[in-house]
CSV table of C-alpha atoms in Angstrom, one decimal:
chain,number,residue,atom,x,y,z
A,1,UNK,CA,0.0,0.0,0.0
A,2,UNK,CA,1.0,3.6,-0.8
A,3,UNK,CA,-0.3,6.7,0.3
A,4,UNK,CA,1.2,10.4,-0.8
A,5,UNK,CA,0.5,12.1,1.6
A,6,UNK,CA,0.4,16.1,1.6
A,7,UNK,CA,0.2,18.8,4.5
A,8,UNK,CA,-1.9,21.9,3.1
A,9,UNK,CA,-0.5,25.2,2.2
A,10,UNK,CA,0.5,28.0,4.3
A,11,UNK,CA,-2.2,30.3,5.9
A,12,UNK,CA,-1.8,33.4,7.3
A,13,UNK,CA,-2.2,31.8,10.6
A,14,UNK,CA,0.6,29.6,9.7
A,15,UNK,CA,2.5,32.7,8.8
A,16,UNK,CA,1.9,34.0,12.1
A,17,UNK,CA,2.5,31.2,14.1
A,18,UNK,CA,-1.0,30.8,15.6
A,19,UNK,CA,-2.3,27.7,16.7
A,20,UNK,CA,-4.8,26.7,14.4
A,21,UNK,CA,-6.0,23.7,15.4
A,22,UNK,CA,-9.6,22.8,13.7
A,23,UNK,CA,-10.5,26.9,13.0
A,24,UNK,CA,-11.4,26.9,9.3
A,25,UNK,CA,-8.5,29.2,7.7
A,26,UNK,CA,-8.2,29.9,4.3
A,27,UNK,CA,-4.9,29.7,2.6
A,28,UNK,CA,-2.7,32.4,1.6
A,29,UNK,CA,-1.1,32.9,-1.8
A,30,UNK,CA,2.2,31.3,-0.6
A,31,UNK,CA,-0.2,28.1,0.2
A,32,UNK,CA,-1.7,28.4,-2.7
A,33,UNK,CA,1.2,28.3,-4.9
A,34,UNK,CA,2.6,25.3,-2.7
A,35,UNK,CA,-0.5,23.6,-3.5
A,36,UNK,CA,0.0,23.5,-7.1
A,37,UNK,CA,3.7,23.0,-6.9
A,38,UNK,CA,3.0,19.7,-4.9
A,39,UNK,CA,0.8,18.9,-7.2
A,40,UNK,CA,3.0,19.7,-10.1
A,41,UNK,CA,5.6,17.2,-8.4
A,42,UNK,CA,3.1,14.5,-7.9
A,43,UNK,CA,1.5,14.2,-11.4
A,44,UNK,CA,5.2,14.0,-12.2
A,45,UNK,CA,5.2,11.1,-9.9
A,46,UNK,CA,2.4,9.5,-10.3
A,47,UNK,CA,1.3,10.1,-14.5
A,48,UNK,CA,-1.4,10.3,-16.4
A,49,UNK,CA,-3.4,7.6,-15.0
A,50,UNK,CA,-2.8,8.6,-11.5
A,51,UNK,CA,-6.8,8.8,-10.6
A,52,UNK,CA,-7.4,5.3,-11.9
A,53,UNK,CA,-5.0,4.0,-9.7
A,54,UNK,CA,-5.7,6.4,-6.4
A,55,UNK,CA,-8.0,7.4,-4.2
A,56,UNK,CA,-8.1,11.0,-3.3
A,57,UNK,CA,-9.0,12.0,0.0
A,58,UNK,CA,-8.9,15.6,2.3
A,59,UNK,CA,-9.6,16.3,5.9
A,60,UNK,CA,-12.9,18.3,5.6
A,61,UNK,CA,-11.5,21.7,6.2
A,62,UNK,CA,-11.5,24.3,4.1
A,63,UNK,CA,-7.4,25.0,4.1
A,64,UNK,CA,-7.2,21.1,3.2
A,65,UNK,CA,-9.8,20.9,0.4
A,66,UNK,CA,-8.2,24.4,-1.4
A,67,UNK,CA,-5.5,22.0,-1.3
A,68,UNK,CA,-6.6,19.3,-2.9
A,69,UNK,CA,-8.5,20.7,-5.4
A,70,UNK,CA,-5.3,23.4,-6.2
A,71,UNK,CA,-2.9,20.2,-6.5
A,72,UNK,CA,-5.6,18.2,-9.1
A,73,UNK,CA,-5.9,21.0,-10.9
A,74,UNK,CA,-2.2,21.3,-11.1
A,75,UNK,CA,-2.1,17.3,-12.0
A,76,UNK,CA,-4.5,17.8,-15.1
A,77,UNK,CA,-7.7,16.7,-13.3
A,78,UNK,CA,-11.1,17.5,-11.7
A,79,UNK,CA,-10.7,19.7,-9.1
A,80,UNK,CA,-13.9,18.4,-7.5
A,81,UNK,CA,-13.0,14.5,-8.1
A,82,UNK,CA,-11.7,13.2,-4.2
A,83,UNK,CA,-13.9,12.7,-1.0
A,84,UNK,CA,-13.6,14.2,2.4
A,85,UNK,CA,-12.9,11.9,5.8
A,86,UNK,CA,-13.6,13.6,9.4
A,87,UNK,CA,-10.7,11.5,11.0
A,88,UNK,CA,-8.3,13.3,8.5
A,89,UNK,CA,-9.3,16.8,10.5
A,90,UNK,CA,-6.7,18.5,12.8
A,91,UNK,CA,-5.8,18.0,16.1
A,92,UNK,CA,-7.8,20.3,18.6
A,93,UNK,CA,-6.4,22.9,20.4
A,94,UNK,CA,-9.3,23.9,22.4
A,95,UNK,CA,-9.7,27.2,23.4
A,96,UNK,CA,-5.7,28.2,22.4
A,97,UNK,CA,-7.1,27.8,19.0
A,98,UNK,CA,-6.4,31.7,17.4
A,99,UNK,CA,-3.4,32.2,20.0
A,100,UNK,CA,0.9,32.2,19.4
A,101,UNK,CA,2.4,30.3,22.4
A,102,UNK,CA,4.0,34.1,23.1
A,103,UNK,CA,0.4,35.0,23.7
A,104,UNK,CA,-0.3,31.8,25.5
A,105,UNK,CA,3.3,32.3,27.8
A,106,UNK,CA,2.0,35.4,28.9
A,107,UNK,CA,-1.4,34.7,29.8
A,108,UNK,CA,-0.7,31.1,31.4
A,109,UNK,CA,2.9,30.3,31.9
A,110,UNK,CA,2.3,27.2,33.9
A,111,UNK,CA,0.3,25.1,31.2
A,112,UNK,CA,2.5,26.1,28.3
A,113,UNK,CA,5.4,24.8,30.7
A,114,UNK,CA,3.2,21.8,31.1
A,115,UNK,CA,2.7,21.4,27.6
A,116,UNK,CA,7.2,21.7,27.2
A,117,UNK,CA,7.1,18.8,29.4
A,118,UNK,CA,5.0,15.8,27.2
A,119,UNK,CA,4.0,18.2,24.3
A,120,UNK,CA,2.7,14.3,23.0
A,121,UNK,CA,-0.1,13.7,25.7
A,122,UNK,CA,-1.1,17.5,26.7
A,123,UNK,CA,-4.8,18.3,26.5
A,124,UNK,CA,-4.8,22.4,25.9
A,125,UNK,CA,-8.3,23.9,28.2
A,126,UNK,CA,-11.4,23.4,26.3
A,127,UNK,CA,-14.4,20.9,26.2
A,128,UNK,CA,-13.2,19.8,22.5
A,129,UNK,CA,-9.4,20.1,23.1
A,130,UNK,CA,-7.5,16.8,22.0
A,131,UNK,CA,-3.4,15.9,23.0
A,132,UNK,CA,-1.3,14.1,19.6
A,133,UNK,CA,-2.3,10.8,21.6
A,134,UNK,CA,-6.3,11.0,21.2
A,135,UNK,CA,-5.7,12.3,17.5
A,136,UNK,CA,-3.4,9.1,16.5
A,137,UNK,CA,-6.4,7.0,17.7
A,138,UNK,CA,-8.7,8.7,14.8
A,139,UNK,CA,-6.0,8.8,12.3
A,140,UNK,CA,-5.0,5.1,13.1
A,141,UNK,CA,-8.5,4.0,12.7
A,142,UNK,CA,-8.6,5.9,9.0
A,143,UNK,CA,-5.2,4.6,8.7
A,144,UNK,CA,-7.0,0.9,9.2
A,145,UNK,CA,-9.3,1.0,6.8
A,146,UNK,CA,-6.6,2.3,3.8
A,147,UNK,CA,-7.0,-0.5,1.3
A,148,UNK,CA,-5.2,1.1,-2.0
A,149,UNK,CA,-3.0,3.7,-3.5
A,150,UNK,CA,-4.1,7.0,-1.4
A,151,UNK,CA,-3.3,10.8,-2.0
A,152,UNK,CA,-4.2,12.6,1.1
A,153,UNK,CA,-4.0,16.0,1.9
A,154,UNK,CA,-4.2,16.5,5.9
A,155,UNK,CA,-2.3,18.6,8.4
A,156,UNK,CA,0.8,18.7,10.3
A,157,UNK,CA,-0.9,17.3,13.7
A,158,UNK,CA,-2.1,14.1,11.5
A,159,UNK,CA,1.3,13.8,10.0
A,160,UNK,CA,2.9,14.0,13.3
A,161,UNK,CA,0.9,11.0,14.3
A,162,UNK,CA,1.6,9.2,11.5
A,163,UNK,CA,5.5,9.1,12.1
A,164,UNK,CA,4.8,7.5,15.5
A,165,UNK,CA,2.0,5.3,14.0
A,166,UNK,CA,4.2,4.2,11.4
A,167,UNK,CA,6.8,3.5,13.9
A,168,UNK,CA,9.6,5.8,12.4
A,169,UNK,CA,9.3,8.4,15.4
A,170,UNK,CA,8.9,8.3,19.5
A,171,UNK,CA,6.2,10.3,20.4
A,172,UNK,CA,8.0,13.1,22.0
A,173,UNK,CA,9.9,13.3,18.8
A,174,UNK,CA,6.9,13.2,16.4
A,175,UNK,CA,5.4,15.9,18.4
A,176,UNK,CA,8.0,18.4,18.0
A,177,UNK,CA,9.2,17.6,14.3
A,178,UNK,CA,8.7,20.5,11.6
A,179,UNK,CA,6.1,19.2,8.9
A,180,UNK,CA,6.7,21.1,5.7
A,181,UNK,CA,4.3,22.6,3.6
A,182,UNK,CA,5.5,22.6,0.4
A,183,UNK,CA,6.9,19.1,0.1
A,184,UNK,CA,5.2,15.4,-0.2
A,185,UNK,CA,5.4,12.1,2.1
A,186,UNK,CA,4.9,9.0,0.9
A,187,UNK,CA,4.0,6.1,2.9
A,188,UNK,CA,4.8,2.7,2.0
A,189,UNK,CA,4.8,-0.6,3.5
A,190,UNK,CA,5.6,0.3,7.0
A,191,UNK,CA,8.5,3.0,5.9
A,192,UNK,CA,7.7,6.7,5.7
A,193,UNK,CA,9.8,9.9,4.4
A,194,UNK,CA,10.0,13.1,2.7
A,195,UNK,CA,10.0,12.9,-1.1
């Protein structure tokens, strides 16, 4: 099994540094052109008969599904032509969602501190708010149920997960790793790394 998998393009969020989390951000025009150069780089990968032989899929948020349809576009197809799959969604950061951890540092030193310690298993405040840990049980179970060639376009919390899930990172390490925007992943039986 393969899967290409693809972190959406800067926001301005991103730009910022603000934790994003599952807030629906739109991309930028830096994003935007990383979207089409990824997608430039996989129909070069993949060829002409790449949606034959894939399934496309996107985390349901808007930032993801620019994404997707940018990179198809670029690859020669449908924009429209993939489906959408809630597990795909970011991690929650609860009610830091919209903050920079500068903000966060002045307002609550002590959880951010608590966050330094096991950045893998903190839960930020907030009814909804997930740790890395809860979020690798929802991308393991869509990981499960991969049965063919995949394109995916997801977010840097879900590609975190997948390192660990895939065995290639400890959790503490997987948590802090940079996940870049403008480059692709594949996946592929049990090994993982930047194309």
């Amino acid at each position: 099994m393969t899967i290409y998998m693809i972190r959406h393009g800067q926001t301005d969020w991103n730009a910022q540094i603000r934790m994003q989390g599952q807030k629906d951000i739109p991309l930028n025009d830096t994003g935007r052109r990383q979207a089409s150069g990824n997608g430039r780089a996989l129909a070069a990968l993949l060829g002409p008969d790449a949606e034959a032989r894939f399934d496309f899929v996107s985390s349901p948020l808007h930032r993801t599904r620019e994404t997707m349809e940018l990179i198809r576009e670029a690859m020669g197809l449908t924009p429209s032509g993939y489906r959408m799959d809630g597990r795909l969604k970011e991690v929650s950061f609860g009610d830091w969602e919209g903050y920079t951890m500068a903000e966060l540092e002045r307002e609550m030193p002590e959880r951010v501190a608590e966050r330094e310690l096991s950045k893998w298993d903190f839960i930020p405040p907030g009814a909804d708010a997930e740790s890395y840990e809860i979020l690798s049980w929802r991308v393991g179970a869509w990981l499960s149920c991969v049965t063919g060639p995949t394109v995916c376009v997801s977010h840097g919390g879900v590609i975190r997960t997948l390192f660990k899930l895939c065995g290639a990172m400890d959790a503490e390490e997987a948590a802090l790793g940079a996940i870049p925007q403008d480059r692709i992943l594949k996946i592929e039986n049990g090994t993982i790394g930047w194309l």
